[in-house]
Coordinates of C-alpha atoms and ligand atoms in Angstrom, one line a residue:
X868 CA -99.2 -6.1 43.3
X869 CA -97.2 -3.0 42.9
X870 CA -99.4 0.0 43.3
X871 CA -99.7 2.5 40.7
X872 CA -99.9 6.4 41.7
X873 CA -101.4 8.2 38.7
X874 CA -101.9 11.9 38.5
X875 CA -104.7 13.5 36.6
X876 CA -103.7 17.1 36.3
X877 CA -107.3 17.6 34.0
X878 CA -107.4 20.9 32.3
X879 CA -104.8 22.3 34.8
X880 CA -101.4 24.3 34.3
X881 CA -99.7 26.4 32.0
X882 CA -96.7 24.6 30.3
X883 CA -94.2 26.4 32.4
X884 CA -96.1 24.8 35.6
X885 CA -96.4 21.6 34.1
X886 CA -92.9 21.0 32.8
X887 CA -91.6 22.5 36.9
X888 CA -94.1 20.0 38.4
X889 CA -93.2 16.5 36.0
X890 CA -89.3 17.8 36.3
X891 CA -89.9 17.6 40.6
X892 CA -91.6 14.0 40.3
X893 CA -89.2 13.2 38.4
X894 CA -86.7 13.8 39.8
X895 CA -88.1 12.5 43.3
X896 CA -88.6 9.7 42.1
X897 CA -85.1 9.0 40.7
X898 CA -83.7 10.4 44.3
X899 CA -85.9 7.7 46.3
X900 CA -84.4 5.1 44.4
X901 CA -86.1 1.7 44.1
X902 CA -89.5 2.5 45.0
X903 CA -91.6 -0.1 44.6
X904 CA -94.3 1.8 43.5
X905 CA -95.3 3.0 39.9
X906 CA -95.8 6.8 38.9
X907 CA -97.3 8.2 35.9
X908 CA -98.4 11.7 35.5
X909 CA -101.1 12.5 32.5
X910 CA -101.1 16.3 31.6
X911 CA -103.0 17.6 29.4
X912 CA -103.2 16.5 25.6
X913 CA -100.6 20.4 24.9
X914 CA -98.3 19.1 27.2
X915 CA -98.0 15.8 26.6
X916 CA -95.2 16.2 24.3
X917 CA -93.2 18.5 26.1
X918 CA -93.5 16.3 29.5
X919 CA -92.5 13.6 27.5
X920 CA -88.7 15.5 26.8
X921 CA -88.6 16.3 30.9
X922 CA -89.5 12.7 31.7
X923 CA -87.0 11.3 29.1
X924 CA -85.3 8.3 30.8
X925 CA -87.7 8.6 34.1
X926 CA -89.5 5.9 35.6
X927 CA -92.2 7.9 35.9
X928 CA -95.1 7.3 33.2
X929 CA -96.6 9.5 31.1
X930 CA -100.2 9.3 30.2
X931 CA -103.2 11.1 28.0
X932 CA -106.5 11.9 29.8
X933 CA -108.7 10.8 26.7
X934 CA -108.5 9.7 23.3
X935 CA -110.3 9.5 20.3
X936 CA -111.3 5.4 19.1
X937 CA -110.9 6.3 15.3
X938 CA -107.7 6.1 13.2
X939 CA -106.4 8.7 11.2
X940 CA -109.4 10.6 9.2
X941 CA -111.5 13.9 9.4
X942 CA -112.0 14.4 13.6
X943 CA -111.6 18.0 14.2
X944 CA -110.3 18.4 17.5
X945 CA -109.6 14.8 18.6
X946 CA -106.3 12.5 18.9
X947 CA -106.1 9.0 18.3
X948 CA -104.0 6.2 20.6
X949 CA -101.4 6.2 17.4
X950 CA -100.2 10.0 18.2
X951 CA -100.1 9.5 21.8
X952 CA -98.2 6.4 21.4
X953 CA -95.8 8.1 19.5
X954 CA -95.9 11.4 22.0
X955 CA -94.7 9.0 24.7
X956 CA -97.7 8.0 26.1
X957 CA -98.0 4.6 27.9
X958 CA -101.4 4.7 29.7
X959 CA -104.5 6.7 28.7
X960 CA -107.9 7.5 30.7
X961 CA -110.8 6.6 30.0
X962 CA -114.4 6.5 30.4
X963 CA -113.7 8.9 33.4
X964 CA -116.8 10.4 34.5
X965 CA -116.3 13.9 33.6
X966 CA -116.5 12.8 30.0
X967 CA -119.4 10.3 30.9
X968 CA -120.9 13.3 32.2
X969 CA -119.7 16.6 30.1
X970 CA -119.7 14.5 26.6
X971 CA -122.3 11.9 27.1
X972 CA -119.7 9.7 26.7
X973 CA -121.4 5.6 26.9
X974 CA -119.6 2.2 28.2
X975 CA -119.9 1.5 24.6
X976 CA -117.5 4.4 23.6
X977 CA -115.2 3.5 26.7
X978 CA -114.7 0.1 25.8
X979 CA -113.8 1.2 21.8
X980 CA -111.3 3.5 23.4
X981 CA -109.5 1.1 25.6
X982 CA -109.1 -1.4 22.7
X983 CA -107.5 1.1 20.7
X984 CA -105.4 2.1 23.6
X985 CA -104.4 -1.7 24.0
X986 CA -103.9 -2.3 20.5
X987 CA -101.7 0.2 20.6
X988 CA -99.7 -1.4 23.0
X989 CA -100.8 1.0 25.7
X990 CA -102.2 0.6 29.1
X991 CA -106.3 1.4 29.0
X992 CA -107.0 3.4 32.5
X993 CA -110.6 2.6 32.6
X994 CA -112.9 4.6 35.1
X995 CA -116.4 3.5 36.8
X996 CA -118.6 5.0 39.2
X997 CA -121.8 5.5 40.6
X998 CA -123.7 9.1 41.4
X999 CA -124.7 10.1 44.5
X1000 CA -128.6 9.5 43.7
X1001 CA -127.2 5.8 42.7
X1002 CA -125.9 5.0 46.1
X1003 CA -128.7 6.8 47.7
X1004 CA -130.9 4.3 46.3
X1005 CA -128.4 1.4 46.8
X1006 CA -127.7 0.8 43.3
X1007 CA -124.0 1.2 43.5
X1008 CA -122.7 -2.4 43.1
X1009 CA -125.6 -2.6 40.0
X1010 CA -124.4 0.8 38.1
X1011 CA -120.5 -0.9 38.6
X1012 CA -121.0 -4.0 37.1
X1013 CA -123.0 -2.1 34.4
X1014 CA -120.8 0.3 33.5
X1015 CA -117.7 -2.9 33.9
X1016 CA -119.5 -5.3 31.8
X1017 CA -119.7 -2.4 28.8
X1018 CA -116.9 -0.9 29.0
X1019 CA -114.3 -3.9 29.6
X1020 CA -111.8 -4.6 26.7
X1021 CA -111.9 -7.8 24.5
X1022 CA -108.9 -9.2 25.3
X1023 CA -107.4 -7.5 28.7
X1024 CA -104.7 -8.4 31.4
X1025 CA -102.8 -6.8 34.3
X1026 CA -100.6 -5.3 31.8
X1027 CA -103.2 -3.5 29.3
X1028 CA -105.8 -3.1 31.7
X1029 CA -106.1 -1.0 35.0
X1030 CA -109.4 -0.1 36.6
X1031 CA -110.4 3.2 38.7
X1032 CA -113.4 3.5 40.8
X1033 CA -114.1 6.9 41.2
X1034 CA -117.7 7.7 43.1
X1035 CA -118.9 10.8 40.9
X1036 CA -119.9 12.4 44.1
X1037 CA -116.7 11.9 45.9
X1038 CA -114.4 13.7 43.1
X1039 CA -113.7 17.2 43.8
X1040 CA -115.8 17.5 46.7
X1041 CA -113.8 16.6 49.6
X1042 CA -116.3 13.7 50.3
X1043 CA -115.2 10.1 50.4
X1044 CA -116.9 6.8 50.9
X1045 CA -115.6 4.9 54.2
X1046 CA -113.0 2.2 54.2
X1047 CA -115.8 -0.5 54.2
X1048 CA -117.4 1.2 50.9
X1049 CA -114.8 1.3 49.3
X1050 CA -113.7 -2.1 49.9
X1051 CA -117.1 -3.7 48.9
X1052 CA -116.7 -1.9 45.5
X1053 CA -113.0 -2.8 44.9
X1054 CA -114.2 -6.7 46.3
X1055 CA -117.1 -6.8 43.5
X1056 CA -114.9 -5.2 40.6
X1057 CA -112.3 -8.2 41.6
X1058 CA -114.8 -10.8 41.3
X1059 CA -116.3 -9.5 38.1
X1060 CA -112.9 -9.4 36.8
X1061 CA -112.3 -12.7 37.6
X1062 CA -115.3 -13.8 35.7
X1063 CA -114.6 -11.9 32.4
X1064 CA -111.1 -13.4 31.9
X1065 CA -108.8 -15.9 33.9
X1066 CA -105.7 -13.4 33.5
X1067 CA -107.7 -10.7 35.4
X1068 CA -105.6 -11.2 39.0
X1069 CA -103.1 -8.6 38.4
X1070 CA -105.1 -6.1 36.6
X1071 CA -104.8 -3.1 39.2
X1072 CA -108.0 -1.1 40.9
X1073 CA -107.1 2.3 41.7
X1074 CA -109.3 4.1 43.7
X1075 CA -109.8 8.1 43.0
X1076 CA -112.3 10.8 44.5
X1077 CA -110.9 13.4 47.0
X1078 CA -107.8 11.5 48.3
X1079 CA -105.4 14.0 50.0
X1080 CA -102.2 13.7 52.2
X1081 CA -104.8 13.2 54.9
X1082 CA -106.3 10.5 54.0
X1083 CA -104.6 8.3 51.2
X1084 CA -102.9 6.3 53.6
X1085 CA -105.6 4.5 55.0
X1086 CA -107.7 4.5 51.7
X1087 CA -104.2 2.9 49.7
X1088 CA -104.6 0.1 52.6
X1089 CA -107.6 -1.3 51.9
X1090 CA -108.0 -4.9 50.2
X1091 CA -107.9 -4.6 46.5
X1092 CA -107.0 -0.8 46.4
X1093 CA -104.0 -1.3 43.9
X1094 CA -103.5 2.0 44.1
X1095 CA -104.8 5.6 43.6
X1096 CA -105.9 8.1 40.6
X1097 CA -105.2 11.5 41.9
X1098 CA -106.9 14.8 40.6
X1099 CA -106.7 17.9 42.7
X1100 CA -103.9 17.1 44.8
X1101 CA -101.5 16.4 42.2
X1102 CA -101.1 19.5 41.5
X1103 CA -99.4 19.9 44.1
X1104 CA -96.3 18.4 44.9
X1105 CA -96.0 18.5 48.1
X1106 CA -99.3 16.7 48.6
X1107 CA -98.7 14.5 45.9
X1108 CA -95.5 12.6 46.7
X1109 CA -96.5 12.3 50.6
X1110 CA -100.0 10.1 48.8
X1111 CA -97.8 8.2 46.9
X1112 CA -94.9 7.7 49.6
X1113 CA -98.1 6.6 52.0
X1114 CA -98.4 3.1 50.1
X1115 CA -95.0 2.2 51.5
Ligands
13P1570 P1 -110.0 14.7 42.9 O1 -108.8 14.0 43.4 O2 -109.7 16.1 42.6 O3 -111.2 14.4 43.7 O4 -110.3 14.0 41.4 C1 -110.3 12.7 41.3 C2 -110.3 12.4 39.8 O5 -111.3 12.6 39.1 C3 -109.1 11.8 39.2 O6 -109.4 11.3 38.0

């Protein structure tokens, strides 16, 4: 399966910045030719338009970090899958745990935003993970099935559907779970997949949580790790491109 190097720049960078930093992975990417990797940055929802005139033409993907479930109506404040199709956007996040967490965002509401993502002919970017009391008291594999079984699309396949397990405790913090944690979760998100639809094989697992230059080699190599979603160290450049040139 060709892995997928996503960037999650959150609420990060002025325009200027984030306009320099697409045009450089960009433009790597173009220079390296036929990677056989995927890219796709997701600014912010100000940028996305502006990104999406840098990237004209790219192989690199652009993506939205979150997205209102609703069609056109009175949402103050939100956009729907509609206007970031039309921005340019082929992926969205969502479900990630900082909404979970910050905007008491349910499996329910994750699940309505991926199928309007999908049905917008977009890619849903659906994010699971357990906290830190939750693996404490060894209910990690129990809170992922959870949170897969309610927030899964209707109708999904490798091509609308990638998942990201992200352990709440190991984003942002410099903490990871080993090799063998990791690969037990990706393992039992493959099987569950397997179960919910007999088109599941190629939908991609990315794994996300504190992967730097350091370390995202031998994360990236572990069985059913399609893949990584990025946060801090996408900002970066620098540290970015060597993650996603460590899948080679
Ligand atoms: P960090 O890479 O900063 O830990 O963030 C991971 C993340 O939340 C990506 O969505």
């Amino acid at each position: 399966m060709k892995p997928l190097l996503a960037a999650n720049w959150k609420m990060n960078l002025l325009r200027s910045e984030a306009e320099a930093l697409a045009a450089e992975v960009g433009q790597h990417v173009v220079e390296y030719g036929d990677i056989n990797f995927d890219v796709l940055v997701c600014p912010p929802f100000i940028h996305i338009a502006a990104i999406n005139e840098i990237l004209a033409g790219s192989p690199v993907a652009l993506g939205a970090q979150n997205v209102n479930q609703n069609g056109f109506g009175a949402h103050t404040g939100e956009v729907n899958s509609e206007m970031l199709k039309q921005s340019g956007c082929s992926y969205v996040i969502v479900g990630h745990s900082e909404r979970r967490a910050n905007h008491s965002e349910t499996d329910e509401l994750t699940r309505l935003k991926a199928e309007s993502v999908i049905s917008f002919g977009m890619t849903a970017i659906v994010c699971l993970g357990e906290t830190l009391a939750e693996r404490e008291e060894k209910k990690t594999l129990q809170c992922i099935s959870k949170q897969l079984s309610g927030s899964l699309p209707s109708q999904f396949n490798g091509q609308n559907l990638v998942i990201a397990y992200e352990p709440v405790w190991a984003i942002g913090s410099g903490l990871t779970p080993n090799l063998s944690q990791i690969e037990e979760v990706h393992s039992e998100i493959r099987s569950q997949l397997n179960k919910y639809s007999n088109d599941a094989n190629d939908v991609r697992i990315l794994y996300g949580g504190s992967v730097n230059p350091a370390n995202s080699k031998t994360i990236l190599s572990v069985k059913n790790v399609d893949g990584g979603l990025i946060g801090g160290a996408s900002l970066n450049f620098n540290d970015f491109w060597t993650i996603c040139l460590s899948v080679l």
